[in-house]
Every structure is written in C-alpha cells, then in structure tokens.
Tab-separated table of C-alpha atoms and ligand atoms in Angstrom:
chain	number	residue	atom	x	y	z
A	256	MET	CA	80.808	71.174	112.997
A	257	GLU	CA	83.485	71.659	115.640
A	258	ALA	CA	85.745	73.384	113.134
A	259	MET	CA	83.177	76.184	112.878
A	260	GLY	CA	83.145	77.001	116.548
A	261	SER	CA	81.151	75.548	119.403
A	262	PRO	CA	78.809	77.325	121.831
A	263	GLU	CA	81.579	77.021	124.439
A	264	GLU	CA	83.921	78.988	122.192
A	265	ILE	CA	81.382	81.781	121.877
A	266	ILE	CA	80.789	81.857	125.631
A	267	ALA	CA	84.529	81.961	126.321
A	268	LEU	CA	84.782	85.254	124.417
A	269	ILE	CA	82.420	87.106	126.757
A	270	GLU	CA	84.302	89.675	128.807
A	271	GLY	CA	83.065	91.965	131.536
A	272	TYR	CA	80.499	89.656	133.083
A	273	THR	CA	80.123	85.986	133.918
A	274	PRO	CA	77.260	84.276	132.127
A	275	THR	CA	74.794	82.417	134.364
A	276	GLU	CA	73.625	78.817	133.885
A	277	SER	CA	70.518	80.013	132.098
A	278	ASP	CA	72.595	82.336	129.865
A	279	ILE	CA	74.703	79.370	128.799
A	280	ALA	CA	71.643	77.178	128.243
A	281	LEU	CA	70.064	79.899	126.082
A	282	ILE	CA	73.149	80.298	123.890
A	283	LYS	CA	73.389	76.524	123.433
A	284	LYS	CA	69.733	76.270	122.524
A	285	ALA	CA	69.995	79.070	119.960
A	286	TYR	CA	73.134	77.437	118.537
A	287	THR	CA	71.410	74.089	117.980
A	288	PHE	CA	68.256	75.682	116.582
A	289	SER	CA	70.166	77.886	114.161
A	290	ARG	CA	72.433	75.095	112.977
A	291	ARG	CA	69.362	73.072	112.036
A	292	ALA	CA	67.674	76.069	110.352
A	293	HIS	CA	70.715	76.717	108.153
A	294	GLU	CA	71.435	73.063	107.389
A	295	GLY	CA	72.683	72.527	103.842
A	296	GLN	CA	72.869	76.258	103.124
A	297	LEU	CA	76.049	77.763	101.684
A	298	ARG	CA	77.656	81.214	101.682
A	299	ALA	CA	78.971	82.883	98.512
A	300	SER	CA	82.400	81.619	99.601
A	301	GLY	CA	81.136	78.027	99.398
A	302	ASP	CA	81.390	77.647	103.165
A	303	PRO	CA	78.441	76.433	105.225
A	304	TYR	CA	76.141	79.370	106.029
A	305	PHE	CA	76.336	78.570	109.718
A	306	ILE	CA	79.941	79.902	109.799
A	307	HIS	CA	78.539	83.398	109.296
A	308	VAL	CA	76.107	82.938	112.147
A	309	ILE	CA	78.865	81.793	114.512
A	310	ALA	CA	81.112	84.684	113.489
A	311	THR	CA	78.308	87.170	114.221
A	312	ALA	CA	77.701	85.633	117.655
A	313	LYS	CA	81.437	85.675	118.404
A	314	ASN	CA	81.606	89.365	117.554
A	315	LEU	CA	78.715	90.021	119.940
A	316	ALA	CA	80.469	88.082	122.704
A	317	ARG	CA	83.646	90.117	122.079
A	318	TYR	CA	81.627	93.299	122.579
A	319	SER	CA	80.341	91.964	125.920
A	320	MET	CA	76.732	91.769	124.826
A	321	ASP	CA	74.314	89.816	127.021
A	322	ALA	CA	73.156	86.240	126.395
A	323	THR	CA	69.822	87.346	124.895
A	324	THR	CA	71.614	89.432	122.272
A	325	ILE	CA	74.154	86.692	121.532
A	326	ALA	CA	71.300	84.200	121.114
A	327	ALA	CA	69.486	86.635	118.805
A	328	GLY	CA	72.756	86.963	116.880
A	329	LEU	CA	72.822	83.199	116.380
A	330	LEU	CA	69.245	83.367	115.125
A	331	HIS	CA	69.516	86.594	113.104
A	332	ASP	CA	69.253	84.987	109.652
A	333	THR	CA	67.058	81.986	110.500
A	334	ILE	CA	63.830	83.590	109.222
A	335	GLU	CA	65.180	85.527	106.245
A	336	ASP	CA	67.694	82.981	104.934
A	337	GLY	CA	67.113	79.849	106.999
A	338	LYS	CA	64.240	77.466	107.352
A	339	ALA	CA	62.719	78.805	110.568
A	340	THR	CA	59.350	80.550	110.831
A	341	GLU	CA	58.410	83.561	112.919
A	342	GLU	CA	56.102	81.381	115.008
A	343	GLU	CA	58.888	78.929	115.822
A	344	ILE	CA	61.187	81.696	117.053
A	345	LYS	CA	58.368	83.135	119.169
A	346	THR	CA	57.440	79.824	120.796
A	347	GLU	CA	60.995	78.575	121.265
A	348	PHE	CA	62.682	81.821	122.360
A	349	GLY	CA	59.951	84.275	123.359
A	350	GLU	CA	58.913	87.761	122.281
A	351	ASP	CA	62.107	89.583	123.253
A	352	ILE	CA	64.397	87.500	121.063
A	353	PHE	CA	61.832	87.464	118.275
A	354	PHE	CA	61.727	91.266	118.455
A	355	LEU	CA	65.508	91.423	118.016
A	356	VAL	CA	65.600	88.919	115.134
A	357	GLU	CA	62.747	90.679	113.365
A	358	GLY	CA	64.454	94.047	113.861
A	359	VAL	CA	67.686	92.819	112.258
A	360	THR	CA	65.743	91.325	109.363
A	361	LYS	CA	63.945	94.651	108.745
A	362	LEU	CA	67.178	96.632	108.845
A	363	GLY	CA	68.631	94.329	106.206
A	364	LYS	CA	66.135	95.702	103.709
A	365	VAL	CA	67.318	99.311	103.904
A	366	LYS	CA	70.046	100.161	101.425
A	367	TYR	CA	72.428	103.035	100.980
A	368	ARG	CA	72.989	104.182	97.429
A	369	GLY	CA	76.149	106.176	97.922
A	370	ARG	CA	74.560	109.601	98.042
A	371	GLU	CA	76.263	111.683	100.663
A	372	ARG	CA	73.279	113.963	101.275
A	373	HIS	CA	71.166	111.016	102.321
A	374	ALA	CA	73.678	109.458	104.660
A	375	GLU	CA	72.589	111.364	107.757
A	376	SER	CA	68.924	110.608	107.116
A	377	LEU	CA	69.741	106.978	106.676
A	378	ARG	CA	71.746	106.854	109.899
A	379	LYS	CA	68.815	108.375	111.787
A	380	PHE	CA	66.455	106.012	110.068
A	381	PHE	CA	68.550	103.055	111.149
A	382	VAL	CA	68.401	104.145	114.748
A	383	ALA	CA	64.655	104.672	114.516
A	384	MET	CA	64.077	101.354	112.777
A	385	ALA	CA	66.204	99.462	115.207
A	386	ALA	CA	64.157	100.784	118.149
A	387	ASP	CA	66.542	98.955	120.460
A	388	PHE	CA	70.282	99.438	120.442
A	389	ARG	CA	70.756	95.656	120.639
A	390	VAL	CA	69.270	95.345	117.137
A	391	LEU	CA	71.859	97.823	115.886
A	392	VAL	CA	74.733	96.022	117.557
A	393	ILE	CA	73.638	92.673	116.051
A	394	LYS	CA	73.398	94.308	112.634
A	395	LEU	CA	76.900	95.760	113.075
A	396	ALA	CA	78.342	92.421	114.202
A	397	ASP	CA	76.673	90.769	111.189
A	398	ARG	CA	78.042	93.426	108.843
A	399	LEU	CA	81.571	93.037	110.183
A	400	HIS	CA	81.636	89.377	109.165
A	401	ASN	CA	80.068	90.154	105.792
A	402	LEU	CA	82.892	92.615	105.175
A	403	GLN	CA	85.466	90.055	106.179
A	404	THR	CA	84.147	87.734	103.449
A	405	LEU	CA	83.476	90.449	100.871
A	406	GLN	CA	85.998	89.114	98.366
A	407	TYR	CA	83.467	86.428	97.405
A	408	VAL	CA	80.815	88.946	96.393
A	409	ARG	CA	80.330	90.558	92.935
A	410	PRO	CA	82.626	93.599	92.468
A	411	GLU	CA	79.796	96.191	92.062
A	412	LYS	CA	78.187	94.908	95.221
A	413	GLN	CA	81.530	94.956	97.054
A	414	ARG	CA	81.885	98.687	96.644
A	415	ARG	CA	78.291	99.462	97.620
A	416	ILE	CA	78.525	97.393	100.790
A	417	ALA	CA	81.938	98.813	101.671
A	418	LEU	CA	80.767	102.429	101.232
A	419	GLU	CA	77.587	101.763	103.148
A	420	SER	CA	79.665	100.347	105.993
A	421	ILE	CA	81.879	103.425	106.126
A	422	GLU	CA	79.095	106.005	105.710
A	423	ILE	CA	76.338	104.416	107.763
A	424	TYR	CA	77.476	101.546	109.959
A	425	ALA	CA	80.807	102.825	111.300
A	426	PRO	CA	79.337	106.186	112.388
A	427	LEU	CA	76.607	104.255	114.213
A	428	ALA	CA	79.230	102.171	116.021
A	429	HIS	CA	80.934	105.443	116.934
A	430	ARG	CA	77.675	106.906	118.174
A	431	LEU	CA	77.169	103.817	120.315
A	432	GLY	CA	80.694	104.420	121.618
A	433	ILE	CA	82.017	101.060	120.424
A	434	GLY	CA	85.351	102.390	119.188
A	435	LYS	CA	86.739	98.946	118.594
A	436	LEU	CA	83.877	97.981	116.303
A	437	LYS	CA	84.019	101.290	114.432
A	438	GLY	CA	87.706	100.754	113.640
A	439	GLU	CA	87.174	97.134	112.640
A	440	LEU	CA	84.285	97.990	110.302
A	441	GLU	CA	86.201	100.797	108.606
A	442	ASP	CA	89.369	98.785	108.161
A	443	ALA	CA	87.489	95.805	106.733
A	444	ALA	CA	85.626	98.066	104.278
A	445	PHE	CA	88.560	100.326	103.366
A	446	PRO	CA	90.277	98.169	100.669
A	447	PHE	CA	86.950	97.631	98.849
A	448	ALA	CA	85.761	101.224	99.107
A	449	TYR	CA	89.026	102.968	98.185
A	450	PRO	CA	91.515	100.374	96.843
A	451	LYS	CA	94.181	102.825	95.635
A	452	GLU	CA	94.217	104.853	98.816
A	453	TYR	CA	94.313	101.680	100.874
A	454	GLU	CA	97.497	100.604	99.133
A	455	GLU	CA	99.093	103.998	99.755
A	456	ILE	CA	98.317	103.792	103.451
A	457	GLU	CA	99.649	100.264	103.726
A	458	LYS	CA	102.899	101.412	102.175
A	459	PHE	CA	103.097	104.495	104.367
A	460	MET	CA	102.510	102.474	107.521
A	461	ASN	CA	105.015	99.803	106.652
A	462	GLU	CA	107.666	102.446	106.078
A	463	LYS	CA	106.983	104.193	109.360
A	464	LYS	CA	106.235	101.216	111.502
A	465	GLU	CA	109.697	100.104	112.515
A	466	VAL	CA	111.052	103.481	113.636
A	467	SER	CA	107.775	104.264	115.341
A	468	GLU	CA	107.922	101.007	117.255
A	469	GLN	CA	111.483	101.667	118.449
A	470	HIS	CA	110.580	105.086	119.837
A	471	ILE	CA	107.478	103.823	121.552
A	472	ALA	CA	109.244	100.836	123.119
A	473	ALA	CA	111.905	103.134	124.565
A	474	VAL	CA	109.296	105.464	126.069
A	475	LYS	CA	107.396	102.494	127.467
A	476	GLY	CA	110.487	101.168	129.254
A	477	SER	CA	111.398	104.507	130.844
A	478	LEU	CA	107.856	105.312	131.866
A	479	GLU	CA	107.405	101.887	133.431
A	480	ARG	CA	110.476	102.448	135.627
A	481	GLU	CA	109.291	105.913	136.689
A	482	LEU	CA	105.799	104.729	137.532
A	483	ASN	CA	107.254	101.943	139.667
A	484	ARG	CA	109.517	104.390	141.437
A	485	GLN	CA	106.545	106.650	142.197
A	486	LYS	CA	104.491	103.608	143.301
A	487	ILE	CA	101.796	104.183	140.712
A	488	GLY	CA	100.316	100.763	139.969
A	489	ILE	CA	100.211	99.865	136.279
A	490	VAL	CA	97.190	97.802	135.268
A	491	LYS	CA	98.373	97.490	131.701
A	492	MET	CA	100.703	99.223	129.303
A	493	SER	CA	100.537	98.396	125.641
A	494	TYR	CA	100.779	99.821	122.169
A	495	ARG	CA	99.123	98.945	118.973
A	496	ILE	CA	99.296	100.168	115.429
A	497	LYS	CA	96.421	102.516	114.621
A	498	HIS	CA	93.486	101.760	112.371
A	499	LYS	CA	94.291	102.301	108.702
A	500	TYR	CA	91.118	104.064	107.691
A	501	SER	CA	91.253	106.626	110.486
A	502	LEU	CA	94.893	107.258	109.657
A	503	TRP	CA	93.943	107.900	106.033
A	504	LYS	CA	91.232	110.339	107.149
A	505	LYS	CA	93.811	112.085	109.276
A	506	LEU	CA	96.264	112.263	106.383
A	507	GLN	CA	93.592	113.987	104.319
A	508	ARG	CA	93.059	116.526	107.088
A	509	TYR	CA	96.772	117.290	107.158
A	510	LYS	CA	96.745	117.689	103.394
A	511	HIS	CA	98.864	114.625	102.877
A	512	ASP	CA	101.778	115.909	104.875
A	513	PRO	CA	102.791	112.677	106.588
A	514	GLU	CA	105.310	114.527	108.758
A	515	LYS	CA	102.369	115.914	110.694
A	516	ILE	CA	101.147	112.431	111.583
A	517	TYR	CA	102.635	111.478	114.904
A	518	ASP	CA	100.448	108.703	116.017
A	519	ILE	CA	100.766	105.671	113.804
A	520	MET	CA	101.014	103.967	117.130
A	521	ALA	CA	99.923	105.161	120.528
A	522	LEU	CA	101.127	104.042	123.928
A	523	ARG	CA	98.205	103.187	126.178
A	524	VAL	CA	98.701	103.326	129.933
A	525	ILE	CA	95.973	101.921	132.163
A	526	VAL	CA	96.193	102.856	135.850
A	527	ASN	CA	93.850	102.284	138.778
A	528	SER	CA	92.269	105.646	139.511
A	529	ILE	CA	91.564	109.064	138.070
A	530	GLU	CA	94.127	110.497	140.473
A	531	ASP	CA	96.745	108.096	139.107
A	532	CYS	CA	95.853	109.191	135.566
A	533	TYR	CA	96.735	112.815	136.358
A	534	ARG	CA	99.856	111.806	138.303
A	535	THR	CA	100.989	109.734	135.326
A	536	LEU	CA	100.405	112.666	132.974
A	537	GLY	CA	102.468	114.878	135.293
A	538	LEU	CA	105.311	112.362	135.286
A	539	VAL	CA	105.238	112.115	131.502
A	540	HIS	CA	105.540	115.875	131.148
A	541	MET	CA	108.370	115.979	133.681
A	542	PHE	CA	110.446	113.644	131.563
A	543	TRP	CA	109.439	114.514	128.036
A	544	LYS	CA	108.528	117.774	126.391
A	545	PRO	CA	104.934	117.736	125.205
A	546	VAL	CA	104.030	118.824	121.679
A	547	PRO	CA	102.014	122.057	122.099
A	548	ASP	CA	98.247	121.889	121.588
A	549	ARG	CA	98.189	118.114	121.724
A	550	ILE	CA	97.234	117.709	125.387
A	551	LYS	CA	93.612	116.656	125.782
A	552	ASP	CA	91.730	116.059	129.002
A	553	TYR	CA	88.774	113.878	128.082
A	554	ILE	CA	88.427	112.880	131.744
A	555	ALA	CA	87.299	116.309	132.855
A	556	LEU	CA	85.589	116.870	129.490
A	557	PRO	CA	84.375	113.500	128.137
A	558	LYS	CA	83.444	113.142	124.488
A	559	LEU	CA	79.738	113.006	123.634
A	560	ASN	CA	79.757	109.245	123.287
A	561	GLY	CA	81.158	108.848	126.804
A	562	TYR	CA	84.837	108.421	125.887
A	563	GLN	CA	87.243	109.376	128.686
A	564	SER	CA	91.047	109.437	128.655
A	565	LEU	CA	94.022	111.790	128.931
A	566	HIS	CA	95.944	112.273	125.690
A	567	THR	CA	99.324	113.848	125.216
A	568	THR	CA	101.969	113.741	122.499
A	569	ILE	CA	105.636	114.019	123.453
A	570	PHE	CA	109.017	114.520	121.825
A	571	THR	CA	111.047	111.439	122.683
A	572	GLY	CA	114.311	113.403	122.580
A	573	ASP	CA	115.886	111.344	119.820
A	574	GLY	CA	113.791	112.705	116.989
A	575	GLY	CA	110.673	110.694	117.639
A	576	ILE	CA	107.170	111.754	118.586
A	577	VAL	CA	104.848	109.476	120.550
A	578	GLU	CA	101.204	109.769	121.564
A	579	ILE	CA	100.308	108.567	125.065
A	580	GLN	CA	96.768	107.766	126.257
A	581	ILE	CA	96.166	107.435	129.984
A	582	ARG	CA	92.951	105.984	131.475
A	583	THR	CA	91.399	103.727	134.128
A	584	PRO	CA	90.161	100.170	133.369
A	585	GLU	CA	86.534	101.385	133.421
A	586	MET	CA	87.307	104.142	130.937
A	587	HIS	CA	89.060	101.595	128.792
A	588	GLY	CA	85.997	99.354	128.819
A	589	ILE	CA	83.834	102.244	127.669
A	590	ALA	CA	86.336	103.264	124.961
A	591	GLU	CA	86.413	99.765	123.501
A	592	TYR	CA	82.876	98.545	124.070
A	593	GLY	CA	80.894	101.734	124.668
A	594	ILE	CA	77.282	101.080	125.212
A	595	ALA	CA	77.922	97.367	125.350
A	596	SER	CA	80.249	97.833	128.284
A	597	HIS	CA	77.626	99.964	129.994
A	598	PHE	CA	75.209	97.154	129.347
A	599	ALA	CA	77.506	94.486	130.758
A	600	TYR	CA	78.216	96.454	133.923
A	601	LYS	CA	74.551	97.119	134.383
A	602	GLU	CA	73.746	93.433	134.023
A	603	THR	CA	76.172	92.465	136.762
A	604	GLY	CA	75.054	95.322	138.978
A	605	ASP	CA	76.986	98.555	139.281
A	606	ASP	CA	79.797	98.187	141.772
A	607	GLY	CA	79.891	101.928	142.377
A	608	LYS	CA	83.450	102.171	141.115
A	609	ILE	CA	82.357	103.448	137.769
A	610	SER	CA	81.977	107.179	137.961
A	611	ARG	CA	79.505	107.656	135.190
A	612	GLY	CA	76.862	110.312	135.274
A	613	THR	CA	73.559	109.201	133.810
A	614	SER	CA	73.485	112.315	131.661
A	615	LYS	CA	76.291	111.041	129.459
A	616	TYR	CA	74.150	108.101	128.566
A	617	ALA	CA	70.893	109.960	128.596
A	618	TRP	CA	70.175	109.238	124.977
A	619	VAL	CA	70.845	105.555	125.543
A	620	ASP	CA	68.437	105.444	128.455
A	621	GLU	CA	65.922	107.356	126.399
A	622	PHE	CA	66.352	104.877	123.615
A	623	ARG	CA	65.877	101.914	125.960
A	624	GLU	CA	62.858	103.442	127.680
A	625	LEU	CA	61.295	104.120	124.360
A	626	ALA	CA	62.141	100.698	122.990
A	627	ARG	CA	60.376	99.149	125.952
A	628	ALA	CA	57.306	101.345	125.543
A	629	VAL	CA	57.190	100.721	121.827
A	630	HIS	CA	57.657	97.054	122.308
A	631	GLU	CA	54.800	96.871	124.799
A	632	SER	CA	52.352	98.968	122.834
A	633	GLY	CA	53.338	97.608	119.452
A	634	GLN	CA	53.151	101.107	118.006
A	635	PHE	CA	56.520	101.077	116.383
A	636	MET	CA	57.103	104.055	114.127
A	637	GLN	CA	54.355	106.124	115.691
A	638	ASN	CA	55.991	106.345	119.078
A	639	LEU	CA	59.434	106.814	117.653
A	640	ARG	CA	58.176	109.732	115.718
A	641	MET	CA	56.629	111.280	118.786
A	642	ASP	CA	59.512	110.779	121.144
A	643	PHE	CA	62.864	109.931	119.745
A	644	PHE	CA	62.934	112.051	116.656
A	645	LYS	CA	60.586	114.777	117.628
A	646	ASP	CA	58.625	116.073	114.681
A	647	ARG	CA	60.510	114.185	111.978
A	648	ILE	CA	59.125	111.720	109.451
A	649	PHE	CA	60.898	109.308	107.135
A	650	VAL	CA	59.752	109.002	103.537
A	651	PHE	CA	61.182	107.244	100.510
A	652	THR	CA	61.983	107.891	96.869
A	653	PRO	CA	60.721	105.217	94.441
A	654	LYS	CA	64.295	103.874	94.394
A	655	GLY	CA	64.251	103.389	98.168
A	656	ASP	CA	66.387	106.354	99.249
A	657	VAL	CA	65.354	107.634	102.665
A	658	LEU	CA	64.686	111.286	103.398
A	659	ASP	CA	63.867	112.744	106.758
A	660	LEU	CA	61.500	115.698	106.696
A	661	PRO	CA	59.648	117.695	109.326
A	662	GLU	CA	56.207	116.514	110.269
A	663	ASP	CA	53.459	117.912	107.986
A	664	ALA	CA	55.936	118.316	105.126
A	665	CYS	CA	54.388	118.104	101.648
A	666	PRO	CA	55.630	116.779	98.269
A	667	ILE	CA	57.141	120.209	97.515
A	668	ASP	CA	59.452	119.891	100.540
A	669	PHE	CA	60.292	116.407	99.394
A	670	ALA	CA	61.151	117.547	95.862
A	671	TYR	CA	63.482	120.287	97.086
A	672	ALA	CA	65.134	117.870	99.520
A	673	VAL	CA	65.979	115.625	96.573
A	674	HIS	CA	67.267	118.450	94.344
A	675	SER	CA	66.445	122.117	93.760
A	676	ASP	CA	66.094	121.427	90.024
A	677	ILE	CA	63.336	118.943	90.740
A	678	GLY	CA	61.674	121.387	93.132
A	679	ASP	CA	61.751	124.174	90.558
A	680	HIS	CA	59.922	122.038	87.983
A	681	ILE	CA	57.299	120.118	89.935
A	682	SER	CA	54.155	119.469	87.973
A	683	GLY	CA	52.654	116.775	90.161
A	684	ALA	CA	53.274	114.143	92.820
A	685	LYS	CA	52.452	110.487	93.263
A	686	ILE	CA	52.223	109.250	96.828
A	687	ASN	CA	52.340	105.483	97.157
A	688	GLY	CA	51.609	105.235	93.440
A	689	LYS	CA	48.601	107.595	93.413
A	690	MET	CA	48.451	111.160	92.039
A	691	MET	CA	47.910	113.514	94.977
A	692	PRO	CA	47.665	117.310	95.400
A	693	LEU	CA	50.940	119.096	96.185
A	694	SER	CA	49.428	120.265	99.474
A	695	THR	CA	49.077	116.687	100.801
A	696	LYS	CA	50.762	116.142	104.157
A	697	LEU	CA	53.218	113.291	103.888
A	698	ALA	CA	53.089	110.392	106.328
A	699	VAL	CA	55.769	108.066	107.687
A	700	ASN	CA	56.945	105.489	105.137
A	701	ASP	CA	55.247	107.179	102.174
A	702	ILE	CA	56.896	106.525	98.832
A	703	VAL	CA	56.904	109.805	96.944
A	704	GLU	CA	57.469	110.269	93.234
A	705	ILE	CA	57.766	113.782	91.836
A	706	ILE	CA	56.660	114.391	88.265
A	707	THR	CA	58.507	117.259	86.598
A	708	ARG	CA	57.964	119.276	83.448
A	709	SER	CA	60.494	121.803	82.152
A	710	GLU	CA	57.798	124.480	81.746
A	711	ALA	CA	56.412	123.984	85.292
A	712	HIS	CA	57.506	126.608	87.867
A	713	PRO	CA	57.010	127.546	91.518
A	714	THR	CA	54.094	129.796	92.430
A	715	SER	CA	53.542	131.895	95.544
A	716	LYS	CA	50.674	129.507	96.382
A	717	TRP	CA	53.298	126.857	97.235
A	718	LEU	CA	54.408	128.958	100.193
A	719	ASP	CA	51.082	128.133	101.853
A	720	TYR	CA	52.174	124.533	102.444
A	721	ALA	CA	55.937	124.191	101.933
A	722	LEU	CA	57.622	123.923	105.352
A	723	THR	CA	61.333	123.405	104.930
A	724	THR	CA	63.715	126.340	104.799
A	725	MET	CA	65.267	124.915	101.655
A	726	ALA	CA	61.975	124.735	99.742
A	727	ARG	CA	60.759	128.161	100.919
A	728	LYS	CA	64.062	129.791	100.017
A	729	HIS	CA	63.930	128.504	96.453
A	730	ILE	CA	60.249	129.276	95.940
A	731	LYS	CA	60.654	132.842	97.227
A	732	ALA	CA	63.701	133.410	95.070
A	733	TYR	CA	61.829	132.248	91.988
A	734	VAL	CA	58.634	134.168	92.720
A	735	GLU	CA	60.512	137.396	93.463
A	736	GLU	CA	62.638	137.199	90.383
A	737	HIS	CA	59.597	136.406	88.334
A	738	SER	CA	57.512	139.321	89.637
A	739	LEU	CA	60.426	141.717	89.115
A	740	LEU	CA	60.661	140.529	85.584
A	741	ASN	CA	56.928	141.095	85.122
A	742	LYS	CA	57.191	144.611	86.482
A	743	TYR	CA	60.087	145.327	84.174
A	744	ILE	CA	58.230	144.047	81.124
A	745	TRP	CA	55.107	145.986	82.120
A	746	ASN	CA	57.088	149.200	82.547
A	747	ARG	CA	58.777	148.723	79.195
A	748	PHE	CA	55.372	148.107	77.666
A	749	LYS	CA	53.976	151.313	79.198
A	750	THR	CA	56.898	153.517	78.135
A	751	ALA	CA	56.800	152.020	74.665
A	752	LYS	CA	53.223	153.170	74.409
B	107	MN	MN1	73.661	87.883	108.415
C-alpha cells in the first residue's frame, strides 16, 4: 500500500494552513475506511481503485482544502463504487462529510453531450446541484485524476469526458478562481478532445521554447539586480511555460498568427506589498519599453473571480518580447487556489494582511450561506431555486440534457429552447412520461418530451402561456405571417368574385 501514497503524504501537500491533531486524525480515519471499502477493486488501467482515491485527496491537499474536504475526497467513491453504505458514512464521519460524499455522487450522474447551447445551463446546474463549493472542488479534483488516466478508457468515452472537462469543469474551476486547476484540467483534456490541434501546439511550443527561455532569463537577471539596488524585497521570481490549451485558444483569437503570441512563458515577480508591486512596474518600464496596450492593472481593477496582479509586456531590446506579472504573496495564493485559498486563510483566521473586500467574494459567501440553510432545512432544490438562481428551473430532455428555463415556463418554452423547428411543430408534450396540456407549468427536475407532427403549427393561443422571448418571438412571427397570408388569400378570393 505504501507505493500508493500514505495519509502522511497527503497531509504534507497541504499549503496555506497547518492541520491540527484532529484534522490529521480525520484524514487517517478516512484513509483507512476508504482503503477497506475499495479492497480488491480495480481501475480500467488495472491498478487498484484506491490509487484514484489517493490522487483525488492529493489534489485537494494541493489546493489547500480543509481536512473535512480532503476526508470527503478520500471517501468520494465509497458508496457509488466501493462497499460502504450511506449509514456507515453517516455514523463514522457525520452529516457534513456524508453531505459532501452524497453531493459528489449525485454530480457524477449528470452528463454533458457535447451540445454547446446546453453548456451554460449545465454549468449552472452543476453549481446548483453541488450546493456547496466543496462538492464542486472534490468533483474537479476527481475529474483531474480521471483525465490523467483517460488513455485506459474506450475512445468514444475519452472524447466525451475530455470535452465535458473543457466545456463544463474547467470554466467552473475558473469561476471558483482556481486558475491552477483550470489549466491542469484543460491541459489533461486537450490531447483527447482535439488531438490534431494538440500536436500542432506541442510543435509550436517546442520551437519557440528555447529562444523564449533565453530572453526571459536575461530579463530576470537584470530585473533582480535593479530590485536589489532599489531595496525592493523579492519574495520569489520565477517563470514557467504557459498552459497549452489556453495558448491554443489564444492562437485562435489571433487568427493563427503566432508572431502575435508573446507569452509562451511569463516572468512572475512576487514582492511584499502593493506599493512594491507598483514600484516594480515603474522600474520595469524605466528599463524596457512596454508593448502598447498590454499593461493591465488588475490590482486596482481585480477580475470578477478575485484575481489581482499587474501585467505588462516588454521589448527585451534584442528582438524578444516578455510578459511580466507582478503581485503580492496573497494575490498569488488567490490566483493559484482561488476560493480554496480564501477558505484556507479563513480557517486559520484572517491576519488582516489580506486586503480583500467581501464584495469580491459575495457570491461565494452567498453560496455558503445558502448551502448551510439548505443543509439544515433539507430543502435542497427548492431553496436553491428561490435564492441562488432566482426564478430559474432546471428540466431535462428524455436523453438527460439539462435546460434552464424561467419559473412557470411551459412545454412550449421547452420545445423552443431545444430547437425552433421542434417549437414550430409541437403537437403534444409528455411530462415525466405522461401526456399533459401545453399550458402545464413545468417543475424542477421534470423530464419533458415534445411530440411533433409536420402539420402542427403555432397558434396565437400559445402566447397566453409561453414565457421565453425565444418562444414568443417564433410564435408571433408564425402567427403574423399566417394571418397575412389569410388576408391575402381572402382578398384574392373577393376580387376573383
Ligand atoms: Mn472518482
């Protein structure tokens, strides 16, 4: 078992806070329990299943999640795939951990079928389903390891999982502000989702890498000397090759003109205070000419997910172009671990050094508040509907695609949300397997099947209950056209007489 990783190894990966005695005891207990629950079970790779569980927990530790979440990560597959029962988890680990494990299990049942128009609904649905951001982070940590072992899975399934990771999971990691996890998910999925493009990028990066590294190393050396001379303390200065998937996305934006891509690598400068960040930026611009329109002040104007940093791109003077990112250690923590970093700092007690307005994290706090309320009342979807996604409901196609619609939407809205062709030919609707009138108000989790006939058409009556702009637009267009046609035929008829 030692070859798989011990509880100590998992604990050693936790950054940002020091686990207490009881944290350590909890992780060890979950480790032992999970190992027993997965005994004898194998992964598609032929490895013991428990390897996957350890890898998930290690990812969670790397993202500075708390002991409860790491323990839940160790237990995340014990009910669904292992031999444990819900009751056992409840009695051994309590309601909170059971809630997390159950949440991850539920999320596992939702699938993305590669239809772009449903991606946003599905992302929202994931957030709603998760009810607690810890459930999402466990699911993301679990997915990252599944991607890393994707070569053992059937080819058709490989592509579905890879696309789902890029369309649904990575944007969620981004929304949670865990930049590191977003990049890791995308890069692990990239070769399976777009094999040809992945190869191109690999080639492009390998060609550029060496020259890029020379330029950046030279800038690093000079800047280090200048900062020392000006007595600006350097916490850390480093550079790293950029994520492949995001580089590919960028290449597409620049219409495949690689000359416009400056930042295969970026130099990251971490200094002690906000003041030092601006002083460093000033120094950089004194020594190197900045590329116009590439200076970004995300300290004064943070990104929506809380990201803060100064960015500038400079001409190195010998033909090179280098991107420089300047930030404090706290900003760096947020950039890499996002919400998780917030979580870790909160757990250890805010030391006051972190200048973070609550407003930036308002949606996180909202989410947590709500999760607590929901958890206590047990009214899961109901409360979410009321509070988190005001006035939205989630309904399903018979194939399991998720659609989000306004509250009180009817099957007509549903049909048009699927496709205007379906909307224009509705003859009836089944809700949860039963024929229902088209005026029926849909409820959360309804499975809706639209029955179409080519000779069926919209009527003005539909406008009495269709709510969505899309449905109303199409119905009106049809009805108007139709009545004009009638008038025309009637007039022709009259004149003919
Ligand atoms: Mn799993």
